[in-house]
Coordinates of C-alpha atoms and ligand atoms in Angstrom, one line a residue:
M13 CA 2.2 9.3 15.6
C14 CA 4.7 12.2 16.1
Q15 CA 4.8 14.7 12.9
T16 CA 8.1 15.2 11.6
K17 CA 8.6 18.7 10.6
N18 CA 8.6 19.2 6.9
N19 CA 12.2 21.4 6.8
K20 CA 13.4 18.5 9.4
V21 CA 12.7 15.9 6.8
I22 CA 14.7 17.9 3.7
Y23 CA 17.6 18.4 6.4
R24 CA 17.6 15.0 7.7
V25 CA 17.7 13.4 4.3
S26 CA 20.4 15.8 3.0
S27 CA 22.4 14.7 5.7
Y28 CA 22.5 11.3 4.2
L29 CA 23.5 12.9 0.9
F30 CA 26.3 14.7 2.6
G31 CA 27.7 11.5 4.0
Y32 CA 28.9 11.1 0.2
K33 CA 30.5 14.7 -0.2
S34 CA 32.5 13.8 -3.5
L35 CA 29.7 12.0 -5.2
F36 CA 27.3 14.8 -4.1
A37 CA 30.0 17.4 -5.2
S38 CA 30.4 15.8 -8.8
T39 CA 26.9 15.7 -9.4
L40 CA 26.3 19.3 -8.6
L41 CA 29.5 20.3 -10.3
L42 CA 28.5 18.3 -13.3
A43 CA 25.2 20.3 -13.2
C44 CA 26.5 23.7 -13.0
A45 CA 28.9 22.9 -16.3
M46 CA 25.9 21.7 -17.8
T47 CA 24.1 24.9 -17.1
I48 CA 26.9 27.1 -18.0
L49 CA 27.0 25.2 -21.6
S50 CA 23.2 25.8 -21.8
V51 CA 23.5 29.5 -21.1
M52 CA 26.1 30.1 -23.4
A53 CA 24.6 28.5 -26.5
P54 CA 22.1 31.3 -27.5
S55 CA 24.6 34.0 -27.0
V56 CA 26.9 32.1 -29.7
I57 CA 23.8 31.4 -32.1
Q58 CA 23.2 35.3 -31.7
Q59 CA 27.1 36.0 -32.8
V60 CA 27.0 33.5 -35.6
L61 CA 23.4 34.7 -36.8
D62 CA 24.8 38.3 -36.8
K63 CA 27.8 37.5 -38.4
V64 CA 26.3 35.7 -41.2
L65 CA 23.7 38.3 -41.8
V66 CA 26.3 41.1 -41.8
S67 CA 28.6 39.2 -44.3
G68 CA 25.9 37.6 -46.4
I69 CA 23.9 34.6 -46.6
G70 CA 26.2 33.4 -49.0
N71 CA 29.2 33.0 -46.5
G72 CA 29.1 29.3 -46.0
K73 CA 32.2 29.0 -44.0
I74 CA 31.0 31.5 -41.3
L75 CA 27.5 29.4 -41.2
L76 CA 29.6 26.2 -41.3
Q77 CA 32.1 27.2 -38.2
G78 CA 29.1 28.3 -36.2
I79 CA 26.9 25.0 -36.5
V80 CA 30.3 22.8 -35.6
L81 CA 30.7 25.0 -32.8
I82 CA 27.2 25.2 -31.9
A83 CA 27.5 21.2 -32.2
A84 CA 30.5 20.9 -30.2
I85 CA 28.7 22.8 -27.2
F86 CA 25.7 20.6 -27.3
F87 CA 27.9 17.8 -27.4
F88 CA 29.7 18.5 -24.7
K89 CA 26.6 19.5 -22.7
E90 CA 25.1 15.9 -23.2
L91 CA 28.5 14.2 -22.3
L92 CA 28.6 16.3 -19.0
N93 CA 25.1 14.9 -18.8
C94 CA 25.4 11.2 -19.1
F95 CA 28.4 11.6 -16.3
R96 CA 25.9 13.3 -14.2
I97 CA 23.3 10.7 -14.7
R98 CA 25.7 8.1 -13.7
I99 CA 26.8 9.8 -10.7
N100 CA 23.6 10.7 -9.6
N101 CA 22.1 7.0 -9.9
K102 CA 24.8 5.8 -7.7
L103 CA 24.3 8.2 -4.9
E104 CA 20.8 7.5 -5.0
Q105 CA 21.3 3.9 -4.7
K106 CA 24.0 4.5 -1.7
V107 CA 21.5 6.8 0.3
I108 CA 18.7 4.4 -0.2
F109 CA 20.6 1.5 0.8
L110 CA 21.6 3.6 4.0
L111 CA 18.2 4.8 4.8
R112 CA 16.8 1.6 4.4
Q113 CA 19.4 -0.3 6.3
D114 CA 19.0 2.3 9.2
L115 CA 15.0 1.8 8.9
H116 CA 15.8 -1.9 9.2
N117 CA 18.2 -2.0 12.2
K118 CA 15.4 0.4 13.9
L119 CA 12.9 -2.0 13.2
L120 CA 14.8 -4.7 14.9
R121 CA 15.0 -2.7 18.0
L122 CA 11.6 -1.2 18.2
P123 CA 9.5 -2.6 21.1
V124 CA 6.6 -5.0 20.4
T125 CA 4.2 -2.2 21.4
F126 CA 5.2 -0.4 17.9
Y127 CA 4.5 -3.7 16.2
D128 CA 0.8 -4.0 18.4
R129 CA -0.2 -0.6 16.7
R130 CA 0.9 -1.1 13.4
K131 CA 0.2 -3.3 10.2
S132 CA 3.1 -5.3 8.7
G133 CA 2.3 -4.4 5.2
D134 CA 2.3 -0.6 5.9
I135 CA 5.7 -0.9 7.6
S136 CA 7.2 -2.7 4.7
S137 CA 5.7 0.1 2.2
R138 CA 7.5 2.4 4.4
V139 CA 10.9 0.9 3.7
I140 CA 10.5 0.0 0.4
E141 CA 8.3 2.5 -1.4
D142 CA 8.7 5.6 0.9
V143 CA 12.5 5.3 1.2
Q144 CA 12.6 5.7 -2.6
S145 CA 10.5 8.3 -3.0
V146 CA 11.8 10.8 -0.5
E147 CA 15.5 10.0 -1.6
R148 CA 14.5 10.6 -5.3
A149 CA 12.8 13.8 -4.3
I150 CA 15.8 15.5 -2.1
L151 CA 18.4 14.4 -4.7
D152 CA 16.6 15.3 -8.0
G153 CA 15.3 18.5 -6.0
T154 CA 18.7 19.9 -5.1
E155 CA 20.2 18.9 -8.5
Q156 CA 17.8 19.8 -10.6
G157 CA 16.9 22.9 -8.2
L158 CA 20.4 24.1 -8.5
I159 CA 20.2 23.6 -12.4
S160 CA 17.0 25.6 -12.4
V161 CA 18.2 28.5 -10.2
L162 CA 21.5 28.8 -11.8
T163 CA 19.9 28.7 -15.0
L164 CA 17.6 31.6 -14.3
L165 CA 20.6 33.5 -13.0
G166 CA 22.9 33.2 -16.0
V167 CA 19.9 33.6 -18.3
S168 CA 18.9 37.1 -16.2
I169 CA 22.1 38.4 -16.4
M170 CA 22.3 37.5 -20.3
M171 CA 19.1 39.2 -20.8
F172 CA 19.9 42.5 -19.3
L173 CA 23.2 42.7 -21.0
Q174 CA 21.3 42.1 -24.2
E175 CA 18.4 44.4 -23.8
P176 CA 17.3 45.5 -20.2
R177 CA 13.7 46.9 -21.5
L178 CA 13.0 43.3 -23.0
A179 CA 14.4 41.7 -19.8
A180 CA 12.2 43.6 -17.5
L181 CA 9.0 42.1 -19.8
V182 CA 10.3 39.0 -18.8
F183 CA 10.4 39.5 -15.3
I184 CA 6.5 40.5 -15.3
P185 CA 5.0 37.0 -14.9
L186 CA 7.3 36.1 -12.1
P187 CA 5.2 37.0 -9.1
I188 CA 2.0 35.2 -10.4
L189 CA 4.1 32.2 -11.2
T190 CA 5.7 32.1 -7.6
W191 CA 2.5 32.4 -5.7
M192 CA 1.0 29.6 -7.7
A193 CA 4.0 27.3 -6.9
I194 CA 4.0 28.1 -3.0
R195 CA 0.0 27.1 -3.1
H196 CA 0.4 24.1 -5.2
A197 CA 3.1 22.7 -2.9
K198 CA 1.0 23.0 0.4
I199 CA -2.1 21.4 -1.3
S200 CA -0.2 18.6 -3.0
K201 CA 1.7 17.7 -0.2
E202 CA -1.3 16.7 1.8
N203 CA -2.7 15.2 -1.4
W204 CA 0.5 13.1 -1.4
R205 CA 0.4 12.0 2.3
A206 CA -2.9 10.6 1.5
V207 CA -1.4 8.7 -1.4
R208 CA 1.2 7.0 0.7
D209 CA -0.8 6.4 3.6
K210 CA -3.4 4.2 1.3
S211 CA -0.5 2.7 -0.5
G212 CA 0.4 1.7 3.2
D213 CA -3.3 0.0 3.7
L214 CA -3.1 -1.6 0.2
N215 CA 0.2 -3.2 1.2
S216 CA -1.2 -4.5 4.4
L217 CA -4.2 -5.9 3.0
L218 CA -2.2 -7.9 0.6
V219 CA 0.1 -9.2 3.5
E220 CA -3.0 -10.4 5.3
D221 CA -4.6 -11.8 2.2
I222 CA -1.4 -13.8 1.4
Q223 CA -0.9 -15.2 4.9
G224 CA -4.7 -15.9 5.5
N225 CA -4.9 -17.4 2.3
R226 CA -6.2 -20.7 3.6
L227 CA -8.6 -19.1 5.8
I228 CA -10.2 -16.9 3.5
Q229 CA -10.6 -20.0 1.2
S230 CA -12.1 -22.4 4.0
F231 CA -14.2 -19.5 5.1
G232 CA -15.2 -18.6 1.5
L233 CA -14.2 -14.9 2.5
M234 CA -13.4 -14.3 -1.3
Q235 CA -16.4 -11.5 -1.9
R236 CA -15.5 -9.9 1.4
E237 CA -11.7 -9.6 0.5
K238 CA -12.4 -8.4 -3.0
N239 CA -14.8 -5.6 -1.6
R240 CA -11.9 -4.7 1.1
F241 CA -9.1 -4.8 -1.8
A242 CA -11.6 -2.6 -4.3
E243 CA -12.5 -0.1 -1.5
I244 CA -8.7 0.6 -0.4
A245 CA -7.5 0.5 -3.8
E246 CA -10.4 2.9 -5.3
A247 CA -9.4 5.3 -2.4
L248 CA -5.8 5.0 -3.6
K249 CA -6.9 6.0 -6.9
Y250 CA -9.1 8.5 -5.6
F251 CA -6.1 10.4 -3.8
S252 CA -3.4 9.5 -6.7
L253 CA -6.0 11.2 -9.3
R254 CA -6.3 14.2 -6.9
A255 CA -2.7 14.6 -6.7
M256 CA -2.3 14.2 -10.1
Y257 CA -5.4 16.7 -11.1
R258 CA -4.0 19.3 -9.0
W259 CA -0.6 19.1 -11.1
S260 CA -2.9 19.3 -14.4
I261 CA -4.0 22.3 -13.3
Q262 CA -0.6 23.8 -12.1
G263 CA 1.6 22.7 -14.7
P264 CA -0.7 24.4 -17.7
C265 CA -1.3 27.6 -15.8
A266 CA 2.1 28.0 -15.1
S267 CA 3.0 27.6 -19.0
F268 CA 0.2 29.7 -20.0
T269 CA 1.3 32.3 -17.7
S270 CA 5.0 31.8 -19.0
S271 CA 3.7 32.1 -22.4
L272 CA 2.2 35.6 -21.8
G273 CA 5.6 36.9 -21.2
I274 CA 7.2 35.1 -24.4
L275 CA 4.5 37.2 -26.1
G276 CA 5.1 40.3 -24.9
V277 CA 8.9 39.7 -26.0
V278 CA 7.7 38.9 -29.3
G279 CA 5.5 42.2 -29.7
M280 CA 8.3 44.5 -28.1
G281 CA 11.3 42.7 -29.8
A282 CA 9.5 43.4 -33.1
Y283 CA 8.7 46.9 -32.1
L284 CA 12.4 47.5 -31.3
L285 CA 13.8 45.8 -34.6
E286 CA 11.6 48.4 -36.5
T287 CA 12.5 51.3 -34.2
D288 CA 15.9 50.9 -32.9
P289 CA 18.7 50.3 -35.2
S290 CA 21.3 48.9 -32.6
F291 CA 19.0 45.9 -31.8
T292 CA 19.9 43.1 -34.4
T293 CA 18.2 40.2 -35.6
G294 CA 20.6 37.9 -33.8
Q295 CA 19.8 40.0 -30.7
F296 CA 16.1 39.3 -31.3
F297 CA 16.7 35.9 -31.9
A298 CA 18.9 34.9 -29.1
F299 CA 16.3 36.8 -26.5
L300 CA 13.5 34.4 -28.0
L301 CA 15.4 31.7 -27.0
Y302 CA 16.7 33.4 -23.3
A303 CA 13.2 34.0 -22.8
N304 CA 12.3 30.4 -23.3
M305 CA 15.2 29.3 -21.3
F306 CA 13.9 31.8 -18.7
Y307 CA 10.6 30.2 -18.2
E308 CA 11.9 26.4 -18.5
P309 CA 13.5 26.5 -15.1
I310 CA 10.8 28.2 -13.5
R311 CA 8.2 25.5 -14.9
Q312 CA 11.1 22.9 -13.8
L313 CA 11.1 24.5 -10.1
V314 CA 7.0 24.1 -10.1
G315 CA 7.6 20.4 -11.2
I316 CA 10.4 20.1 -8.4
N317 CA 7.7 21.4 -6.0
N318 CA 5.3 18.5 -6.9
L319 CA 8.2 16.0 -6.7
V320 CA 9.5 17.5 -3.1
A321 CA 5.8 17.6 -1.8
A322 CA 5.3 13.7 -2.6
G323 CA 8.8 13.3 -1.2
K324 CA 8.0 15.1 2.0
A325 CA 5.0 13.2 2.7
S326 CA 7.0 10.1 2.3
G327 CA 9.7 11.5 4.3
E328 CA 7.3 12.1 7.2
R329 CA 6.5 8.4 7.2
V330 CA 10.0 7.3 7.0
F331 CA 11.2 9.4 9.9
E332 CA 8.2 8.2 12.0
V333 CA 9.7 4.8 12.1
L334 CA 13.1 6.2 12.6
D335 CA 12.0 8.4 15.7
A336 CA 9.8 6.0 17.4
P337 CA 11.0 5.8 20.8
I338 CA 12.6 2.9 22.2
E339 CA 10.7 2.3 25.1
I340 CA 12.4 -0.3 26.9
I341 CA 15.7 1.2 28.3
D342 CA 18.5 -0.4 29.6
P343 CA 19.8 0.8 32.7
T344 CA 22.8 3.0 32.8
S345 CA 25.1 0.8 35.3
P346 CA 23.5 -2.8 34.3
Y347 CA 23.8 -5.6 36.7
A348 CA 24.6 -9.2 35.0
F349 CA 22.2 -12.0 34.7
P350 CA 22.5 -13.6 38.0
L351 CA 24.9 -17.1 37.9
D352 CA 23.7 -19.1 40.6
C353 CA 20.1 -18.3 41.8
H354 CA 17.1 -18.0 39.1
E355 CA 14.2 -17.8 41.2
V356 CA 11.7 -15.8 39.8
T357 CA 9.6 -13.3 41.8
F358 CA 6.7 -11.4 40.9
S359 CA 5.9 -8.7 43.8
N360 CA 2.5 -6.8 43.4
V361 CA 3.0 -6.5 39.6
S362 CA 0.3 -4.5 37.7
F363 CA 0.1 -4.2 34.1
S364 CA -2.3 -2.6 31.5
Y365 CA -2.2 -2.5 27.5
S366 CA -2.2 1.3 26.4
E367 CA -6.1 2.4 26.9
R368 CA -7.0 -0.6 28.5
S369 CA -7.9 -1.6 32.0
P370 CA -5.5 -3.6 33.8
V371 CA -4.7 -7.1 32.4
V372 CA -2.5 -8.2 35.4
K373 CA -3.4 -7.0 38.8
N374 CA -1.1 -6.9 41.8
L375 CA 0.3 -10.3 41.0
T376 CA 2.6 -11.8 43.4
F377 CA 4.2 -15.4 43.2
K378 CA 7.6 -17.0 43.1
I379 CA 9.2 -19.8 40.9
A380 CA 11.6 -21.5 42.9
H381 CA 15.4 -21.8 41.4
G382 CA 15.0 -25.2 38.9
S383 CA 11.3 -25.6 39.5
T384 CA 8.3 -25.5 37.0
T385 CA 5.2 -23.3 37.3
A386 CA 2.3 -23.9 35.1
L387 CA 0.2 -21.0 34.4
V388 CA -3.2 -22.1 33.7
G389 CA -6.4 -20.3 33.3
P390 CA -9.5 -19.4 30.4
T391 CA -8.3 -17.2 27.5
G392 CA -7.8 -13.6 28.2
A393 CA -6.7 -14.3 31.8
G394 CA -3.4 -12.7 31.4
K395 CA -0.9 -15.7 31.1
S396 CA 1.1 -14.5 27.9
T397 CA 1.3 -11.1 29.4
I398 CA 3.1 -12.4 32.2
A399 CA 5.4 -14.1 29.9
N400 CA 5.6 -10.8 27.9
L401 CA 6.5 -8.9 31.3
L402 CA 9.4 -11.4 32.1
L403 CA 10.9 -11.1 29.0
R404 CA 10.6 -7.4 29.3
Y405 CA 8.6 -7.0 25.8
Y406 CA 6.4 -4.6 28.3
D407 CA 7.5 -2.9 31.7
V408 CA 5.4 -3.3 34.5
E409 CA 3.3 -0.2 35.6
N410 CA 3.6 -1.0 39.5
G411 CA 5.5 -3.7 41.5
S412 CA 8.5 -5.5 40.5
I413 CA 10.0 -8.8 38.7
E414 CA 13.2 -10.1 40.0
I415 CA 15.5 -13.2 38.8
G416 CA 17.9 -14.4 41.5
G417 CA 17.1 -10.9 43.5
T418 CA 18.0 -8.7 40.4
P419 CA 15.6 -6.5 39.2
I420 CA 15.3 -7.7 35.7
D421 CA 15.0 -4.1 34.4
Q422 CA 18.6 -3.4 36.1
I423 CA 19.9 -6.3 33.5
T424 CA 20.3 -5.1 29.8
V425 CA 17.4 -6.3 27.8
D426 CA 19.9 -8.2 25.6
E427 CA 21.7 -10.5 28.4
L428 CA 18.1 -10.7 29.9
R429 CA 16.7 -12.2 26.7
S430 CA 19.7 -14.2 26.2
N431 CA 19.3 -16.0 29.2
I432 CA 15.4 -16.7 28.7
G433 CA 15.0 -19.5 26.4
I434 CA 11.2 -19.4 24.7
V435 CA 9.4 -22.1 23.1
P436 CA 6.4 -20.0 21.4
Q437 CA 3.1 -21.4 20.9
D438 CA 3.5 -20.7 17.2
P439 CA 6.3 -22.8 16.0
F440 CA 8.3 -20.3 14.1
L441 CA 11.0 -21.6 12.1
F442 CA 12.8 -19.4 9.0
D443 CA 12.8 -20.1 5.6
T444 CA 16.2 -21.8 5.5
S445 CA 17.6 -25.1 6.2
I446 CA 17.3 -27.2 9.6
K447 CA 20.9 -26.4 10.7
E448 CA 20.5 -22.8 10.3
N449 CA 17.2 -22.7 12.5
L450 CA 19.3 -24.9 15.2
L451 CA 22.2 -22.7 14.9
L452 CA 20.0 -19.7 15.9
A453 CA 20.0 -20.7 19.3
K454 CA 23.9 -21.6 19.5
D455 CA 25.9 -20.5 16.4
S456 CA 29.1 -22.5 18.0
A457 CA 27.1 -25.7 18.3
Q458 CA 28.8 -29.0 16.5
E459 CA 26.8 -31.2 14.3
I460 CA 27.0 -33.9 17.2
E461 CA 25.1 -31.0 19.6
L462 CA 22.8 -30.6 17.0
W463 CA 21.9 -34.3 16.7
H464 CA 21.9 -34.7 20.6
A465 CA 19.6 -31.9 20.7
L466 CA 17.0 -33.4 18.2
E467 CA 17.6 -36.7 19.6
T468 CA 16.3 -35.3 23.1
A469 CA 13.4 -33.6 21.4
H470 CA 12.2 -36.7 19.6
A471 CA 13.1 -35.1 16.3
R472 CA 16.0 -37.3 15.3
E473 CA 14.2 -39.9 13.3
F474 CA 12.1 -37.8 11.1
V475 CA 15.2 -35.2 10.2
E476 CA 17.4 -38.4 9.2
A477 CA 14.7 -39.7 7.1
L478 CA 14.5 -36.1 5.4
P479 CA 16.3 -36.0 1.8
R480 CA 19.1 -33.7 2.9
G481 CA 19.1 -34.3 6.6
L482 CA 19.9 -31.2 8.6
D483 CA 20.7 -29.4 5.3
T484 CA 17.0 -29.9 4.2
L485 CA 15.5 -26.4 3.5
I486 CA 12.1 -25.8 5.0
G487 CA 9.5 -23.2 4.6
E488 CA 8.2 -21.6 1.5
R489 CA 11.6 -22.4 -0.4
G490 CA 12.0 -26.2 1.0
I491 CA 9.7 -28.9 2.4
R492 CA 6.5 -28.2 4.6
L493 CA 6.9 -29.7 7.9
S494 CA 3.7 -31.0 10.1
M495 CA 2.9 -29.0 13.3
G496 CA 4.0 -31.6 15.7
E497 CA 7.5 -31.7 13.9
K498 CA 7.9 -28.0 13.9
Q499 CA 7.2 -28.0 17.6
R500 CA 9.8 -30.8 18.4
L501 CA 12.2 -28.6 16.3
T502 CA 11.5 -25.3 18.6
L503 CA 11.8 -27.7 21.5
A504 CA 15.4 -28.8 20.0
R505 CA 16.3 -25.0 19.3
A506 CA 15.2 -24.5 23.0
M507 CA 17.5 -27.4 24.1
L508 CA 20.8 -26.0 22.6
K509 CA 20.0 -22.6 23.8
S510 CA 21.2 -23.5 27.4
S511 CA 19.5 -20.8 29.1
P512 CA 18.8 -21.0 32.9
V513 CA 15.3 -19.9 32.9
L514 CA 12.8 -21.0 30.2
I515 CA 9.3 -19.9 28.9
L516 CA 7.2 -22.5 27.6
D517 CA 3.8 -21.3 25.7
E518 CA 2.3 -24.8 25.3
A519 CA 1.1 -25.2 21.7
T520 CA -2.9 -25.9 21.7
A521 CA -3.0 -27.3 18.0
S522 CA -3.8 -30.9 18.1
V523 CA -1.4 -33.7 17.4
D524 CA -1.9 -37.4 17.4
V525 CA -1.3 -39.0 20.7
A526 CA 1.9 -40.9 19.8
T527 CA 3.3 -37.2 18.8
E528 CA 2.0 -35.9 21.7
R529 CA 3.6 -38.4 23.9
Q530 CA 6.9 -37.8 22.4
I531 CA 6.4 -34.0 22.8
Q532 CA 5.7 -34.5 26.4
I533 CA 8.8 -36.5 26.9
A534 CA 10.9 -33.7 25.3
I535 CA 9.2 -30.8 27.3
Q536 CA 10.0 -33.0 30.5
K537 CA 13.5 -33.4 29.5
L538 CA 14.0 -29.7 28.6
I539 CA 12.5 -28.2 32.1
K540 CA 14.3 -30.8 34.1
T541 CA 17.5 -28.6 34.1
R542 CA 15.6 -25.2 34.2
T543 CA 13.6 -22.6 36.2
T544 CA 10.3 -22.9 34.2
L545 CA 7.0 -20.8 33.5
I546 CA 4.9 -22.7 31.4
I547 CA 1.5 -21.4 29.8
A548 CA -0.1 -24.7 30.1
H549 CA -3.2 -26.4 28.4
R550 CA -2.5 -30.0 28.6
L551 CA -3.3 -31.8 31.6
S552 CA -0.3 -34.1 31.2
T553 CA 1.9 -30.8 31.4
I554 CA 0.2 -29.3 34.1
R555 CA 0.2 -32.6 36.4
E556 CA 3.9 -32.6 36.6
A557 CA 4.6 -28.9 37.4
D558 CA 5.9 -28.5 41.2
N559 CA 3.7 -25.4 41.4
I560 CA 0.4 -24.7 39.4
I561 CA -1.0 -20.8 39.3
F562 CA -4.8 -20.7 38.1
L563 CA -5.4 -17.3 37.1
E564 CA -8.5 -15.4 36.4
N565 CA -8.8 -11.7 35.3
G566 CA -5.2 -11.1 35.9
K567 CA -5.7 -12.4 39.3
I568 CA -4.4 -15.5 41.1
L569 CA -7.6 -17.6 41.8
E570 CA -6.0 -20.7 43.3
Q571 CA -2.2 -21.6 43.7
G572 CA -0.8 -25.2 44.9
S573 CA 0.1 -28.6 43.4
H574 CA -2.5 -30.7 41.2
E575 CA -3.4 -32.6 44.2
E576 CA -3.6 -29.7 46.5
L577 CA -5.5 -27.7 44.0
L578 CA -7.8 -30.7 43.2
R579 CA -8.7 -30.9 47.0
L580 CA -9.8 -27.5 46.8
N581 CA -12.4 -28.4 44.5
G582 CA -12.9 -24.9 43.1
A583 CA -12.2 -23.6 39.9
Y584 CA -9.0 -25.7 39.0
A585 CA -10.6 -28.9 39.8
N586 CA -13.6 -27.6 37.6
F587 CA -10.7 -26.9 34.7
C588 CA -9.6 -30.5 35.0
S589 CA -13.0 -32.2 34.9
L590 CA -13.8 -30.3 31.7
Q591 CA -10.3 -31.2 30.3
E592 CA -10.6 -34.5 31.1
N593 CA -13.9 -34.7 29.4
I594 CA -12.8 -33.1 26.2
V595 CA -10.0 -35.9 26.3
S596 CA -12.8 -38.8 26.8
N597 CA -15.0 -37.4 24.1
Ligands
LIG15 P1 -3.9 -15.5 27.9 O1 -2.4 -15.2 27.7 O2 -4.4 -15.7 29.3 O3 -5.2 -15.9 26.7 P2 -3.5 -12.6 27.6 O4 -2.4 -12.1 28.2 O5 -2.9 -12.8 25.9 O6 -4.1 -13.8 27.8 O7 -4.4 -11.6 27.3 C1 -5.0 -10.8 28.2 C2 -5.7 -9.5 27.8 O8 -4.9 -8.7 27.4 C3 -6.9 -10.0 26.8 O9 -8.1 -9.2 27.0 C4 -6.2 -9.5 25.7 O10 -7.1 -9.1 24.6 C5 -5.4 -8.2 26.4 N1 -4.4 -7.9 25.2 C6 -2.9 -9.2 25.1 N2 -2.1 -8.6 24.5 C7 -2.5 -7.5 23.8 C8 -1.7 -6.2 23.0 N3 -0.8 -6.5 22.7 N4 -2.5 -5.2 23.3 C9 -3.6 -4.9 23.8 N5 -4.3 -5.7 24.4 C10 -3.7 -7.1 24.7

């Protein structure tokens, strides 16, 4: 996985903030105005105190005026704070929205190899939690950081103007505090990265446990899952505590070091009050307030360091996704998908998944235009891989694949895939109405067309019997469909998508004989007008194919029609007799 450089993370998230220049500038301006009011307050207090002390404690009018003035300063400061918080929240939500949208867009375009290597829970934790964390760190970091730096500057100037000797004292702990902050940032970034990674692992486990709930119950895997959960949650707790403990050392150490500075001011200030008549009580009081105000932003900067360290760790995880390469590249001057001839040709095709021995080896075969080829063979022979290569989920390592004489890597991925229909083994349907699931294949389809497709797929009857017909919700929010019903809906969907080439990954899940027969008829209707590649399991489907390829270890062992292959009395004939035995048993 590529490592995004720290500074790059900050720079890149900042570029999202700069997209909203006026909001960003407003929040910073309000922060500046608040800081000016804060820095002014002790000086006003000093003047009020000195005036009251000089004119006698009994001068209630001056005291009252002074208190009203100070109260007004505090009031305006908090009023500005109220606006600042609102603008800050708005900006934050806008940037989070943009970042999440970019991530989602990228996830939709990423190649299947990206998903092969990652767990879905971890990916979703990057989109949901990490985006929030990195954004908060950068926005708060910039804003609070600016307030702190401005306060430091303002307070330093005021202190030197008031009494340079005391001001110099306040600066003594500064190098120690800076060194502590830099060290803390380095260590805590590593801690926070571990926290974020473990949180991603925990999310992945939850997704697996929810999706595999039935399996877990039927295999009695509860204890195993409890142990796995405890192990990851324990690791998350361990790393979170490590990150927090680190802060528990840093925070108090920084506070203690700054208290020593204040102590120095108290001692030296008391001495000056005794020995230097030009140094007033009001100045001493204001100086103590300034000294306190000086260390507060330093403490805050250290806190921001902690926040930014966590944010950087999250930022790395966000940008790892945004920077992941789109491996399947479109040609610079693409050809259109061939109109008339859809003959599929594999010529000397070899392919291996990363770090594995070749799965498909020097494969050469043809599917004649409008014909059906069935891929048959043991599990792991490479049948699905061939379908994946035709859809360009992966690119071939050697050789070429052509449709109608055009190499598929010379057609844009979108155009290629929109011309290849697919009926997957797992009949995936979205959690919405039947109608919307069908419209995915052809959004302009009229209802009459939908019913026609359902009829051809032998699905009309059961859809008509549903409470709201085509508008019935299916999936988690709606009714559950049986496996056979889902299969027929995916067939109807493929019917609607009038793609000239079709890949049909025949489902192995068993359905009753009558349903199987209906599915069989639907399949025959579907493939009649298309150039079809079937990953076949049922003898009834295989027999009907124009050409059968028996595959083993990524190589073609036998090829021909059903009768031809039976006459060979080899691997295919053996496969058929095994199938027949299974059926008769
Ligand atoms: P079949 O469809 O004939 O059962 P596949 O094409 O699915 O076979 O798999 C062929 C081989 O490739 C198997 O050894 C399988 O483990 C491996 N394989 C399949 N998909 C992947 C993947 N995404 N990453 C790595 N190896 C894979």
